Every structure is written in C-alpha cells, then in structure tokens.
Amino acid sequence: DWPDTYEGGRWGPPYALVQGGLSARGAAEPPRVPREDNPVVRRGMAAWAGGGSGPAFFIALADHPEWGRGHTVFADAVTEDIAALERILALPTKTTPGKIPITNLVTPVP
C-alpha cells in the first residue's frame, strides 16, 4: 500500500516520468489521438497530466500501479524514444524548492 501523502507516496517523488506540454497556436480543434483510455500507467505510456485532456502530458519511465486508472493514456512510446528520454534524464538538472519541488533541466532541450 502506498501512503496517500506527498512524502514518498503516490503524490511524491520519485515519479519516474518526463513531463511536457503541447501548444497549438491557431489550431481550431485539438489533434485526434490514436489511443485514449484509462489503463494502469506502465513504462512507455504517454498520458495527460493531472487526469485532464492536456495540454500538459507525461511519458512514464516506470510502471505506476499506485496511480490506479486516473490518467488518460493517449500514446505509447517506442523503444528508441524511451532510450532518448533516458539520455535526457542523464543531463544536469536543478531543483526549485517549495511545497512540491520541481526538477528541470539546467539547459532545456530544443
């Protein structure tokens, strides 16, 4: 059982994911996605962050059964993409302290 707290529980680190956002300037309607369901999040799945429908998303780098079925998965990363994400995670980072610390890359990937 996972504690339902920020410290070490399902709400806290380590998350084992990469999070990003989409921007569709001038788009009349959001793009259609090939997959959209609510399975337990597994390594390689891309899902909308916060259980919503974007624009923030994440790609899981580990299985997350502790989250249940609370995220809408819209894609699966291929093996080569996971390898690229793991290389990105090896880059230098900085953590912004606060109630929920956020770790960002020192130099963003273009």
Short mmCIF file of C-alpha atoms in Angstrom, two decimals:
data_model
loop_
_atom_site.label_atom_id
_atom_site.label_comp_id
_atom_site.label_asym_id
_atom_site.label_seq_id
_atom_site.Cartn_x
_atom_site.Cartn_y
_atom_site.Cartn_z
CA ASP A 1 0.00 0.00 0.00
CA TRP A 2 1.20 3.45 -0.90
CA PRO A 3 0.68 6.27 1.60
CA ASP A 4 -1.69 8.95 0.32
CA THR A 5 0.75 11.77 1.08
CA TYR A 6 3.32 13.80 -0.81
CA GLU A 7 6.30 12.35 1.09
CA GLY A 8 7.13 9.05 -0.55
CA GLY A 9 3.57 8.27 -1.58
CA ARG A 10 1.73 8.30 -4.86
CA TRP A 11 1.80 12.10 -4.85
CA GLY A 12 5.54 12.37 -4.27
CA PRO A 13 8.86 11.65 -5.89
CA PRO A 14 10.40 9.72 -7.39
CA TYR A 15 7.88 9.92 -10.21
CA ALA A 16 9.98 8.25 -12.93
CA LEU A 17 8.46 10.33 -15.71
CA VAL A 18 9.18 13.13 -18.13
CA GLN A 19 6.57 15.88 -18.29
CA GLY A 20 5.95 18.42 -21.05
CA GLY A 21 3.25 20.47 -22.69
CA LEU A 22 1.67 20.96 -26.08
CA SER A 23 0.93 24.25 -27.73
CA ALA A 24 -1.39 24.50 -30.71
CA ARG A 25 -1.36 28.17 -31.61
CA GLY A 26 -4.06 28.95 -34.11
CA ALA A 27 -5.49 25.44 -34.07
CA ALA A 28 -9.26 25.33 -34.34
CA GLU A 29 -9.57 21.97 -32.60
CA PRO A 30 -7.14 19.69 -30.75
CA PRO A 31 -5.48 16.94 -32.77
CA ARG A 32 -7.05 13.49 -32.66
CA VAL A 33 -5.03 10.86 -30.89
CA PRO A 34 -4.76 7.20 -31.89
CA ARG A 35 -5.43 5.91 -28.39
CA GLU A 36 -7.42 7.23 -25.45
CA ASP A 37 -8.19 5.01 -22.49
CA ASN A 38 -7.56 4.73 -18.74
CA PRO A 39 -5.33 1.72 -18.05
CA VAL A 40 -2.88 1.48 -15.17
CA VAL A 41 0.07 3.61 -16.34
CA ARG A 42 3.03 1.49 -17.48
CA ARG A 43 6.53 2.30 -18.71
CA GLY A 44 6.42 3.96 -22.13
CA MET A 45 2.82 5.23 -21.95
CA ALA A 46 2.08 8.88 -22.69
CA ALA A 47 -0.81 10.34 -20.71
CA TRP A 48 -2.43 13.68 -19.97
CA ALA A 49 -1.06 15.12 -16.71
CA GLY A 50 -3.48 15.74 -13.88
CA GLY A 51 -6.07 13.39 -15.33
CA GLY A 52 -7.24 16.05 -17.77
CA SER A 53 -7.05 16.29 -21.54
CA GLY A 54 -3.98 18.47 -21.99
CA PRO A 55 -2.03 20.44 -22.79
CA ALA A 56 0.35 19.06 -20.10
CA PHE A 57 1.36 15.43 -20.58
CA PHE A 58 3.93 12.95 -19.30
CA ILE A 59 5.69 9.83 -20.50
CA ALA A 60 6.15 7.20 -17.80
CA LEU A 61 9.60 5.70 -17.42
CA ALA A 62 8.37 3.13 -14.89
CA ASP A 63 5.14 1.29 -14.10
CA HIS A 64 2.83 3.30 -11.79
CA PRO A 65 0.18 0.96 -10.33
CA GLU A 66 -0.07 3.30 -7.33
CA TRP A 67 -1.92 5.82 -9.52
CA GLY A 68 -4.72 3.43 -10.39
CA ARG A 69 -6.60 4.34 -13.57
CA GLY A 70 -6.64 8.10 -13.02
CA HIS A 71 -4.83 9.21 -16.18
CA THR A 72 -5.96 9.20 -19.79
CA VAL A 73 -3.31 7.43 -21.89
CA PHE A 74 -3.13 8.63 -25.49
CA ALA A 75 0.03 7.02 -26.89
CA ASP A 76 2.83 4.53 -26.37
CA ALA A 77 6.50 5.41 -26.84
CA VAL A 78 8.64 3.15 -28.99
CA THR A 79 11.86 1.65 -27.63
CA GLU A 80 14.07 4.23 -29.37
CA ASP A 81 12.07 7.06 -27.78
CA ILE A 82 12.48 5.61 -24.29
CA ALA A 83 16.24 5.38 -24.85
CA ALA A 84 16.30 9.05 -25.91
CA LEU A 85 14.31 10.07 -22.81
CA GLU A 86 16.70 8.19 -20.55
CA ARG A 87 19.62 10.08 -22.15
CA ILE A 88 17.78 13.36 -21.49
CA LEU A 89 17.28 12.37 -17.85
CA ALA A 90 21.05 11.92 -17.50
CA LEU A 91 21.59 15.64 -18.31
CA PRO A 92 22.32 18.11 -15.47
CA THR A 93 19.25 19.28 -13.53
CA LYS A 94 18.33 21.88 -10.94
CA THR A 95 15.56 21.59 -8.35
CA THR A 96 13.35 24.51 -7.37
CA PRO A 97 12.48 24.12 -3.68
CA GLY A 98 8.97 24.53 -2.42
CA LYS A 99 5.96 22.62 -1.19
CA ILE A 100 6.25 20.47 -4.31
CA PRO A 101 9.86 20.64 -5.56
CA ILE A 102 10.22 20.73 -9.34
CA THR A 103 13.29 19.40 -11.12
CA ASN A 104 14.10 20.92 -14.50
CA LEU A 105 16.99 20.53 -16.91
CA VAL A 106 19.69 23.19 -16.47
CA THR A 107 19.63 23.72 -20.24
CA PRO A 108 16.30 22.90 -21.95
CA VAL A 109 16.33 20.52 -24.89
CA PRO A 110 15.40 22.41 -28.09
#
